[in-house]
Coordinates of C-alpha atoms in Angstrom, one line a residue:
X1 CA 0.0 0.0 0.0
X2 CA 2.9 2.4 0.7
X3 CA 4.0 2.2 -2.8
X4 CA 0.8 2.1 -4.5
X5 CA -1.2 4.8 -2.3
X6 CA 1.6 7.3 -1.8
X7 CA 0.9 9.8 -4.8
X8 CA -2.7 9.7 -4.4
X9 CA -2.2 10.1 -0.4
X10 CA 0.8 13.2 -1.1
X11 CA -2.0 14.6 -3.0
X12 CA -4.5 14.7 -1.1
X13 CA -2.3 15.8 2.1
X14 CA -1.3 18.9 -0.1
X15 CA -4.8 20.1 -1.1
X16 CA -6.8 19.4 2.0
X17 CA -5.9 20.6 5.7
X18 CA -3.0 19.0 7.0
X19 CA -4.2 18.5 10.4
X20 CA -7.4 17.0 9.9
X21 CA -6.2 14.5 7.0
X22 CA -3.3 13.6 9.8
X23 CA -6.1 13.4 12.2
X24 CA -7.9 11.1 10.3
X25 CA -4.9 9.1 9.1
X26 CA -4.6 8.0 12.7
X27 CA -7.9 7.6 13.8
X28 CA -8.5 4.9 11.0
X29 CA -5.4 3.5 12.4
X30 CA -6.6 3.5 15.7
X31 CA -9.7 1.8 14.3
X32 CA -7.7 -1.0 12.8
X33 CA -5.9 -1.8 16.0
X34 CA -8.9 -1.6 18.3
X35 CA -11.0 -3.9 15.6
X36 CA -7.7 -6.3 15.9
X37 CA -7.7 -6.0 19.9
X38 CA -11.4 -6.7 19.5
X39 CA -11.1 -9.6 17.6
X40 CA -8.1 -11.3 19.9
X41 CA -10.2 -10.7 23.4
X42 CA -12.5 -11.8 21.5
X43 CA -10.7 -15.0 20.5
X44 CA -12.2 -14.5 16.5
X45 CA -9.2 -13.7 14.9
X46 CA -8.1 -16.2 11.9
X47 CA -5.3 -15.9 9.7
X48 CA -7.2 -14.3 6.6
X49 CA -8.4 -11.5 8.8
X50 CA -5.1 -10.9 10.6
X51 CA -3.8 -11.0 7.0
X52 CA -6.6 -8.8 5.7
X53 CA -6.5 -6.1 8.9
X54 CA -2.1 -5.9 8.2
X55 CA -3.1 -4.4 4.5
X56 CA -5.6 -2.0 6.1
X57 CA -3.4 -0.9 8.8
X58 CA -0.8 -0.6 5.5
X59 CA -3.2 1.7 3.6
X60 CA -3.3 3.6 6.6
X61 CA 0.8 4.2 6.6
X62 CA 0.6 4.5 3.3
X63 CA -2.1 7.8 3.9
X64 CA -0.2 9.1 6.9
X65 CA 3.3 9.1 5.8
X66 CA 2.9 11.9 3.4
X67 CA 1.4 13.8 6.0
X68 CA 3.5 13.7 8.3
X69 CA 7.1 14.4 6.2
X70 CA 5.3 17.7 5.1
X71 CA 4.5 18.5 8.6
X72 CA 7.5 18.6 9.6
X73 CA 9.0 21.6 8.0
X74 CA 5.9 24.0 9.3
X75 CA 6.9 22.7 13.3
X76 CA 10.8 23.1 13.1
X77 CA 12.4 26.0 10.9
X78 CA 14.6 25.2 8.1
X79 CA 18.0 25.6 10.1
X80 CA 16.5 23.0 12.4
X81 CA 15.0 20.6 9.8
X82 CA 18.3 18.2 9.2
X83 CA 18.2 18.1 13.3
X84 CA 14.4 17.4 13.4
X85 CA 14.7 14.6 10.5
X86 CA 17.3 13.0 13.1
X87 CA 15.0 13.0 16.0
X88 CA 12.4 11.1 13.8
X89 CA 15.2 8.4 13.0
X90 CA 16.1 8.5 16.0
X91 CA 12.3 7.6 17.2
X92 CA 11.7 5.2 14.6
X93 CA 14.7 3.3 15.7
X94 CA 14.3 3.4 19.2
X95 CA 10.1 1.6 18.4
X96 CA 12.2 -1.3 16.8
X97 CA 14.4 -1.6 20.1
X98 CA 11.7 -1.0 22.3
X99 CA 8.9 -2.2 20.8
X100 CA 9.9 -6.2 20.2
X101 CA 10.9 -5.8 23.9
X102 CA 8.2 -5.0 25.1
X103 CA 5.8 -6.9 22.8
X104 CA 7.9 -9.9 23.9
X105 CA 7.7 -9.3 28.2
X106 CA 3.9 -9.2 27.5
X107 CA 3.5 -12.0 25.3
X108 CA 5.6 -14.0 27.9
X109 CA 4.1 -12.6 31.4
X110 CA 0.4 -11.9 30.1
X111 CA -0.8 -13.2 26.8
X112 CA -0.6 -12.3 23.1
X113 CA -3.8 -10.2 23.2
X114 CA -2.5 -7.4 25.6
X115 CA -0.2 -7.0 22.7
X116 CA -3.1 -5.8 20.6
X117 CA -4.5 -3.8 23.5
X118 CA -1.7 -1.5 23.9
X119 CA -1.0 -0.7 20.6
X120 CA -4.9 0.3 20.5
X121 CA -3.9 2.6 23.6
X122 CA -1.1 3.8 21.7
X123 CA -2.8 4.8 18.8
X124 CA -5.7 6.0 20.5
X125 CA -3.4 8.6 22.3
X126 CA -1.4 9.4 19.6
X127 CA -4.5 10.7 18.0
X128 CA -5.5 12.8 20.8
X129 CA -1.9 14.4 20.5
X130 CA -2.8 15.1 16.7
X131 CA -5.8 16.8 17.5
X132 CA -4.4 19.4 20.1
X133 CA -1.9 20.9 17.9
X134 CA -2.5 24.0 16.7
X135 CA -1.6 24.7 12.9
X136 CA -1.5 27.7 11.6
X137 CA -2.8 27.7 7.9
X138 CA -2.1 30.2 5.1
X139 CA -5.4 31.3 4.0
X140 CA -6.7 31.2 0.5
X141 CA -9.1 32.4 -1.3
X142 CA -8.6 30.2 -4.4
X143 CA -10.6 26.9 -4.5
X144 CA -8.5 23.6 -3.3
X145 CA -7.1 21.4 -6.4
X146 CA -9.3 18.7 -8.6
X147 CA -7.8 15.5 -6.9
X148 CA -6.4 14.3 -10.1
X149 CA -4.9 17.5 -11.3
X150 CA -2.8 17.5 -8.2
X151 CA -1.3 14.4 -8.5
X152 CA -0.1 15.6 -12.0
X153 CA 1.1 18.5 -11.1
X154 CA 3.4 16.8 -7.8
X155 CA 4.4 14.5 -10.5
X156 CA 5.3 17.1 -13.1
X157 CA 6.8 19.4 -10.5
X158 CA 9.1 16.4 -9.3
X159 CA 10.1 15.5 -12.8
X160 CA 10.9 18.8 -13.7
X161 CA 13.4 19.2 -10.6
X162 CA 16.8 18.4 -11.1
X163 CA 17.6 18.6 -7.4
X164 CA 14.8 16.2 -6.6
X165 CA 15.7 13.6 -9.7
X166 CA 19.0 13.1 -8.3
X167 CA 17.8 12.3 -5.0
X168 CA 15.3 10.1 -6.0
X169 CA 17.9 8.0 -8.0
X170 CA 20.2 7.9 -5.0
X171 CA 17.9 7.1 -2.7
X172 CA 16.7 4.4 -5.4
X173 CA 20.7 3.1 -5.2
X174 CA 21.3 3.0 -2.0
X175 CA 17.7 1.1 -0.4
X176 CA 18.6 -1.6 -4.1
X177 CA 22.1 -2.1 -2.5
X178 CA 21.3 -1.9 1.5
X179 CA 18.2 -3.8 1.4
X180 CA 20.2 -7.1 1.0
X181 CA 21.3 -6.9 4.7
X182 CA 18.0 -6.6 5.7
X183 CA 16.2 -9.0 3.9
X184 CA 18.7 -12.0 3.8
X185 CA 19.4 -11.2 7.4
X186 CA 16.9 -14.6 8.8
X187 CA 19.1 -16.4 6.8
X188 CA 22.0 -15.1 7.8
X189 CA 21.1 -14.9 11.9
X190 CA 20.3 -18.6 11.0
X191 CA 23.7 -19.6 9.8
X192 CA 25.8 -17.4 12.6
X193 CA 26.9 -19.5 15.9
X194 CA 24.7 -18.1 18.1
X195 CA 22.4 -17.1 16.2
X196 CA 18.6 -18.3 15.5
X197 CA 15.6 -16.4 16.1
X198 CA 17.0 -14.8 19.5
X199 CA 20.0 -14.1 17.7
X200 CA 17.9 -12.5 14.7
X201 CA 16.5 -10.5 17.5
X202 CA 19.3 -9.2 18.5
X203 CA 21.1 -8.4 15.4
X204 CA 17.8 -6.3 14.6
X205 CA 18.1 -4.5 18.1
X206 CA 21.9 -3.8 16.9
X207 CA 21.1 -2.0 13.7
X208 CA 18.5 -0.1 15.5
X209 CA 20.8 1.0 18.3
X210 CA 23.6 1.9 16.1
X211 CA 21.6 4.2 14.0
X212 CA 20.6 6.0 17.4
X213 CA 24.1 6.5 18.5
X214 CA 24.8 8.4 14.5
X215 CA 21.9 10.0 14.4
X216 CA 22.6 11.6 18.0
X217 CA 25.9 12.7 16.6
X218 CA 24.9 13.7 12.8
X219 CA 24.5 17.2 13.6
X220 CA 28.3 17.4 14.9
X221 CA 29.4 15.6 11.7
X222 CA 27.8 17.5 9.5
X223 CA 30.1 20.8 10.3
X224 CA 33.1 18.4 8.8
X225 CA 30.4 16.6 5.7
X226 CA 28.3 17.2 3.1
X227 CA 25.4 15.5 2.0
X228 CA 27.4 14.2 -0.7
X229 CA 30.1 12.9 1.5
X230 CA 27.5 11.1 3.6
X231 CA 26.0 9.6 0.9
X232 CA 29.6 8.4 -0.9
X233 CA 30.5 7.3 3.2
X234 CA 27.4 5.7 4.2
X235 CA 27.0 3.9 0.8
X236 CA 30.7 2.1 1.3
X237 CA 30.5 1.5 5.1
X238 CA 27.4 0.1 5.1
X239 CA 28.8 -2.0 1.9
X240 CA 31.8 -3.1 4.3
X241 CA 29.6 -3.7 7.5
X242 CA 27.3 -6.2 5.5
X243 CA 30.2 -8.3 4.3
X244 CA 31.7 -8.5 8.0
X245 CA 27.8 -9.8 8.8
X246 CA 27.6 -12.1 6.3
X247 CA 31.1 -13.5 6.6
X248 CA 31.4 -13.5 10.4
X249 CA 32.7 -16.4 12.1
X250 CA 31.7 -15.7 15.4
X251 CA 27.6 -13.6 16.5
X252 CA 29.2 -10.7 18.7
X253 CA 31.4 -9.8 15.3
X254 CA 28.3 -10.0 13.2
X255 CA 26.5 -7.7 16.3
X256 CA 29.0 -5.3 16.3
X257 CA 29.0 -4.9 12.2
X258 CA 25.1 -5.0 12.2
X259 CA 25.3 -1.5 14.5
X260 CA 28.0 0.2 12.2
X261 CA 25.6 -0.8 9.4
X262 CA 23.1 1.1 11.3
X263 CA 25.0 4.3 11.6
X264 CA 26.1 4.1 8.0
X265 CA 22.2 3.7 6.8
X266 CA 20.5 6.4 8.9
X267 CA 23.3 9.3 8.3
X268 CA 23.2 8.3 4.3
X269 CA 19.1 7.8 4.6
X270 CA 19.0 10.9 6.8
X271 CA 21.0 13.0 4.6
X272 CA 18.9 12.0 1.0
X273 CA 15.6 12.9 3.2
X274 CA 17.0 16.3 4.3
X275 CA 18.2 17.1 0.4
X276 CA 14.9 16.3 -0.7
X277 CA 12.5 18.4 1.8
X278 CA 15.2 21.4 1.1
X279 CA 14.2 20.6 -2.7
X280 CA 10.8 21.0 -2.6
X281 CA 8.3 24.0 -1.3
X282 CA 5.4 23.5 1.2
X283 CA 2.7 23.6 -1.7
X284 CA 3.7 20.3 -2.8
X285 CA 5.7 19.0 -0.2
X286 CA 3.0 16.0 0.6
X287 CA 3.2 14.8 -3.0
X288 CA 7.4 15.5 -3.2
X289 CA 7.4 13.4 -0.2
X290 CA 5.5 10.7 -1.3
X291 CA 7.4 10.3 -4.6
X292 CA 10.5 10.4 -2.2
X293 CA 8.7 7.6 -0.5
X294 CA 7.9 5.0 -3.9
X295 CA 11.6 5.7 -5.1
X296 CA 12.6 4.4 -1.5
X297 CA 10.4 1.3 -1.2
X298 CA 10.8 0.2 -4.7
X299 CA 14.7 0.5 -4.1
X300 CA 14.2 -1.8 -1.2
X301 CA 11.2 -4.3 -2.8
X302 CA 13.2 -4.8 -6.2
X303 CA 16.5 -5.4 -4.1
X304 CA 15.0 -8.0 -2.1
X305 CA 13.8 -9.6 -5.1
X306 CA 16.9 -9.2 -7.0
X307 CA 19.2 -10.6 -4.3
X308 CA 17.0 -13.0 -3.4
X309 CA 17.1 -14.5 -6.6
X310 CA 20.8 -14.2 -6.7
X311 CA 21.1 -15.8 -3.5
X312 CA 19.1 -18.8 -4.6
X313 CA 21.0 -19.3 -7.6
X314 CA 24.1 -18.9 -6.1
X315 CA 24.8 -18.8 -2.3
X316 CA 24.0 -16.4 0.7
X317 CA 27.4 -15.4 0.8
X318 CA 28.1 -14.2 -2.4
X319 CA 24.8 -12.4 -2.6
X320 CA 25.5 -10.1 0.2
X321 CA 29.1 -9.4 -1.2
X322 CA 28.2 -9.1 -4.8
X323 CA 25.4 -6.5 -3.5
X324 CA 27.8 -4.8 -1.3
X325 CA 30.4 -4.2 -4.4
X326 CA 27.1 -3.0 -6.3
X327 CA 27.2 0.7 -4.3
X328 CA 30.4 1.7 -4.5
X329 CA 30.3 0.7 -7.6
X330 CA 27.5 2.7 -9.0
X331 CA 28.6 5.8 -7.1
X332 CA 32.2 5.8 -9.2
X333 CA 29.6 5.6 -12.2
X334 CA 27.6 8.0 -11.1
X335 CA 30.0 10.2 -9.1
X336 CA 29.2 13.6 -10.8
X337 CA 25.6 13.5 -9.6
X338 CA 25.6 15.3 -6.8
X339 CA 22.6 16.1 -3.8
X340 CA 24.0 18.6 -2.3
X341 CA 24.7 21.3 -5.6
X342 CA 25.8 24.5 -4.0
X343 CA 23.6 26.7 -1.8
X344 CA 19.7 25.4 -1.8
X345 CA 17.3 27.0 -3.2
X346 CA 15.1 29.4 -1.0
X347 CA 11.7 28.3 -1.6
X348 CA 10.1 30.8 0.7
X349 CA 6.7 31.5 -0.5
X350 CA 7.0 35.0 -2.2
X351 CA 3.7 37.3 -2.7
X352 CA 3.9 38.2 -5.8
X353 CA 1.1 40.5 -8.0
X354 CA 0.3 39.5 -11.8
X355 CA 2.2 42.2 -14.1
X356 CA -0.6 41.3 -16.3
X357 CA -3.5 43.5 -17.2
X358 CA -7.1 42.6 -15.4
X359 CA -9.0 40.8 -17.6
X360 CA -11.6 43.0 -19.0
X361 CA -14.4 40.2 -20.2
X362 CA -15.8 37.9 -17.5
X363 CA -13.8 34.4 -17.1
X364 CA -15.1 31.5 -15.7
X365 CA -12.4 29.6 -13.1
X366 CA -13.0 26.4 -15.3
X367 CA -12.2 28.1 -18.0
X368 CA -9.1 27.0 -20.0
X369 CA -6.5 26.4 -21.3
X370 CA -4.8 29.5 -20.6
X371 CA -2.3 30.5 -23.1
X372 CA 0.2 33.2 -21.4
X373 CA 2.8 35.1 -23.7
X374 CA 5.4 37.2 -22.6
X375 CA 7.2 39.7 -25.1
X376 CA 11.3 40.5 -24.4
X377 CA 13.4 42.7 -25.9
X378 CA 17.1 41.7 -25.4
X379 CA 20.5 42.7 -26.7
X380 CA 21.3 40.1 -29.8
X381 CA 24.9 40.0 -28.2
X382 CA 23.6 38.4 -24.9
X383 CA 22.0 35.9 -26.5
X384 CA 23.9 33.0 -25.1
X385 CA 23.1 34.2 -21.3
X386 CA 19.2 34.8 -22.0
X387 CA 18.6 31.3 -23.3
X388 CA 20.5 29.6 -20.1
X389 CA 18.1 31.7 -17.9
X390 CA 15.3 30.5 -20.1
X391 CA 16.3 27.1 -20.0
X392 CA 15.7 27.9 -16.2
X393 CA 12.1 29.6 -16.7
X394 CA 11.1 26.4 -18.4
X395 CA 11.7 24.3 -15.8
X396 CA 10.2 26.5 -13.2
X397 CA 7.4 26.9 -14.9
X398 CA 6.4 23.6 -15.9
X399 CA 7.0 22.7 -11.8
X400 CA 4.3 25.0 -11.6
X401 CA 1.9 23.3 -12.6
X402 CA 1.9 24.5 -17.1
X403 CA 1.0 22.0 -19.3
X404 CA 3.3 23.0 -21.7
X405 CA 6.4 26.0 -22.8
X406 CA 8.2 27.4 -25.5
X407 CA 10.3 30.2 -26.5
X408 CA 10.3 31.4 -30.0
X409 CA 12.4 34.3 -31.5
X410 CA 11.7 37.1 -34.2
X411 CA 12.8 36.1 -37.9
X412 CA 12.5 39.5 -38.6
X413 CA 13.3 41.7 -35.6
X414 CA 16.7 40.1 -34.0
X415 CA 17.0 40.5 -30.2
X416 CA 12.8 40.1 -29.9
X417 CA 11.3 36.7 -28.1
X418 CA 8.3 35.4 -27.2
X419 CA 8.0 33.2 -24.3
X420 CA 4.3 31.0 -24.2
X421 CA 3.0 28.7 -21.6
X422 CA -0.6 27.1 -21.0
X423 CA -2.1 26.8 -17.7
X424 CA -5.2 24.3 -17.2
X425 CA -7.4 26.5 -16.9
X426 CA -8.3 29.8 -14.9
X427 CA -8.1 28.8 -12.0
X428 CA -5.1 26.8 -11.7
X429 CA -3.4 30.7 -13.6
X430 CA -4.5 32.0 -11.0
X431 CA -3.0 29.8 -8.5
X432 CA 0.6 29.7 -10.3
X433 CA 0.6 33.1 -7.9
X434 CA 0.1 31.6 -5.3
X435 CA 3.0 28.7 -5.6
X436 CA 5.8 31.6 -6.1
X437 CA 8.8 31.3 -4.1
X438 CA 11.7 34.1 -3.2
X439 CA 13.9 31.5 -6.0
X440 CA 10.9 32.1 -8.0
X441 CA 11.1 36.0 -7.5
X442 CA 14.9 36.1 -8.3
X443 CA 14.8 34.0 -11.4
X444 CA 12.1 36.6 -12.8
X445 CA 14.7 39.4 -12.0
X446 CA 17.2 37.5 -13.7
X447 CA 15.6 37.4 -16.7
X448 CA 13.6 40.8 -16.9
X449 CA 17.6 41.7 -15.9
X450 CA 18.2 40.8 -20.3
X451 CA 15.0 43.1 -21.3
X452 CA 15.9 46.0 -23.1
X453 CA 12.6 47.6 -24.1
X454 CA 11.0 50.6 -22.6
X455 CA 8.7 49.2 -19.9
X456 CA 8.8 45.5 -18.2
X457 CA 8.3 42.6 -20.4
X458 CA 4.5 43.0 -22.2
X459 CA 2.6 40.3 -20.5
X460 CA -0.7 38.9 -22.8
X461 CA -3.1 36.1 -21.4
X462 CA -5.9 34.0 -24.0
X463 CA -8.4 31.5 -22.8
X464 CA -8.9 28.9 -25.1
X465 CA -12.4 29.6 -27.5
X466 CA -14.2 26.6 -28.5
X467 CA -16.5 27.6 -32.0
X468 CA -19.5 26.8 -30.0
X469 CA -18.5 28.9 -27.2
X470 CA -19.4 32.2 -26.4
X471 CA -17.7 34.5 -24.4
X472 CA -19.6 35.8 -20.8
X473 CA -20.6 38.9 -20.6

């Protein structure tokens, strides 16, 4: 469900209020586990309904998780975000410590069911917390996006990000190359002296506990590394940690290597999830997110399928090792793309006023497409620098939200262009306001910085006329 649901859950967490979607994201949830508590005091639960009741609660992840990456951002300001992002490994670490624990003293001392009664508890409360915090919204007096608009748009905007595409392919990488570990690591706690299911256990609890100790200390690391460092680091220690795993002769070595493997995955995971929230503005941050999210869990579910099949041709052994060889490898092929780029964008939302006249016959917000042409006058001689900024504008603009751009120049007037884009439809022209950022604002300066013509760059807007159709008013 994570995979399938995420765009259609980032979209709807972008174009509805944040705090009642998360609300309602966890109340289903809570609903799930209370049903499942039911159904174990109960003594009704069979397989196909615990089977059945696991997919909901997925759908339910797959609905929140959006949510809650975009939240984060609005709580914590954007010097704090790469420590905030640290806390939540740090959390989600510390569950898979605690939480087996814990599920395993109750099992043992009181019965399976009170397992399912406090993790109702646990998700009833965490919904109460949800519903006492206070967001403050930006108001709008535009109408909220068509459902399925909006998942083109996060789509398009992602696509047309360059920042985002290479984080999404290394984040792709990394989860194709790590997830062997992970998903061999039965087989492997089953081969170690030592090991078994306690020892699987334990191995788990090791990973967990050594991401904790790097994510406490990421913050003092990263005055000495980039994100690209952390990536290149991460991506080979975590390569060299799995063979010491896999080729262990003895289960404290294998311990000790699963919790450098932990520190290795959090600081490379942290750093990609910190590159992309910096990549993406709060307008479509739910959808960013959730792309963020497929690209992560379809690295991990087609590496445990493809080194699972190597493993089963070959031997455990040499899957692990020839999966560990396959990061460093790709990032010496791939060693110019970078996440980190410079200074990040600031994707402040700018308020911004159309430099286009009012429209002077009545327009319906359905109306559409919305053709948009801009008229420049530039110096022939700069050229060269006017189309590299344009190049830019294209980009920007399709992230937007236009359905399509161009540039086309004079034959007969040299230095004259005209710039064209088409918006949906009223509405979403009006909105493109709306989504501007201080990046956004600079850009524009940039290029009205190459206009030569008396005046700013003449701005002309046409809705699209069907014969039929007849203009209001």
């Amino acid at each position: 469900p994570v995979f399938v649901l995420g765009l259609p859950s980032g979209a709807l967490a972008d174009i509805v209020d944040r705090r009642k979607y998360f609300a309602f994201t966890q109340l289903y949830v809570a609903a799930i586990a209370m049903l499942l508590a039911a159904l174990v005091l109960a003594d009704k639960l069979t397989a196909p309904l615990l089977l059945a009741l696991t997919f909901a609660n997925g759908i339910g992840m797959a609905m929140r998780w959006p949510v809650f990456a975009a939240i984060v951002p609005e709580i914590v300001s954007r010097k704090e975000l790469p420590a905030a992002l640290a806390l939540n490994g740090i959390a989600m670490n510390m569950s898979r410590v605690i939480g087996p624990v814990v599920a395993g003293a109750l099992i043992a001392y009181a019965g399976s069911q009170y397992v399912f009664v406090l993790n109702a508890l646990l998700a009833v409360f965490a919904f109460v917390l949800i519903t006492r915090w206070k967001r403050e919204q930006e108001p709008s007096v535009l109408p909220g996006e068509r459902f399925f608009g909006a998942m083109r748009v996060g789509l398009q905007h992602v696509v047309q990000s360059p920042r985002m595409r290479k984080v999404l392919f290394r984040i792709f990488l990394f989860f194709l190359q790590s997830t062997s570990l992970t998903a061999l690591l039965p087989l492997i706690a089953r081969d170690i002296h030592g090991g078994g299911p306690v020892g699987f256990t334990v191995l788990l609890a090791a990973m967990g506990g050594g991401a904790i100790v790097a994510a406490l200390n990421l913050q003092h690391l990263r005055r000495h590394i980039d994100r690209d460092g952390f990536v290149r680091w991460g991506t080979c220690i975590h390569a060299l940690a799995a063979v010491v795993v896999v080729l262990s002769p003895s289960f404290p070595l294998a311990v000790a290597a699963m919790a450098v493997a932990g520190m290795a995955w959090i600081a490379t995971a942290n750093s990609l999830t910190v590159a992309a929230q910096l990549a993406l503005p709060n307008w479509v941050r739910a959808r960013g997110m959730s792309i963020y999210q497929m690209a992560l869990m379809g690295g991990g579910a087609a590496g445990a399928a493809l080194w699972g099949q190597v493993a089963s041709h070959t031997t455990l052994v040499f899957a692990v090792c020839a999966a560990a060889a396959f990061g460093p490898l790709m990032l010496l092929l791939t060693f110019r793309i970078s996440v980190g780029g410079g200074l990040d964008e600031d994707l402040t939302p700018a308020k911004v006023q159309s430099s286009a006249e009012p429209p002077a016959v009545g327009i319906r917000p359905e109306e559409g497409p919305v053709m948009v042409t801009i008229e420049y006058l530039i110096d022939p001689d700069q050229a060269e620098g006017f189309d590299t900024v344009m190049e830019e504008t294209r980009q920007a603009r399709l992230r937007q939200g236009a359905l399509s751009w161009g540039l086309f120049r004079d034959a007969a007037q040299p230095g004259r262009y005209i710039e064209y884009f088409l918006d949906e439809n009223w509405i979403e022209h009006q909105r493109r306001l709306e989504r501007f950022t201080a990046a956004d604002v600079g850009l524009r300066g940039r290029r009205h910085g190459f206009h030569i013509g008396d005046g700013p760059p003449r701005v002309r807007r046409y809705v699209a006329q069907r014969p039929s159709q007849r203009p209001p008013g």
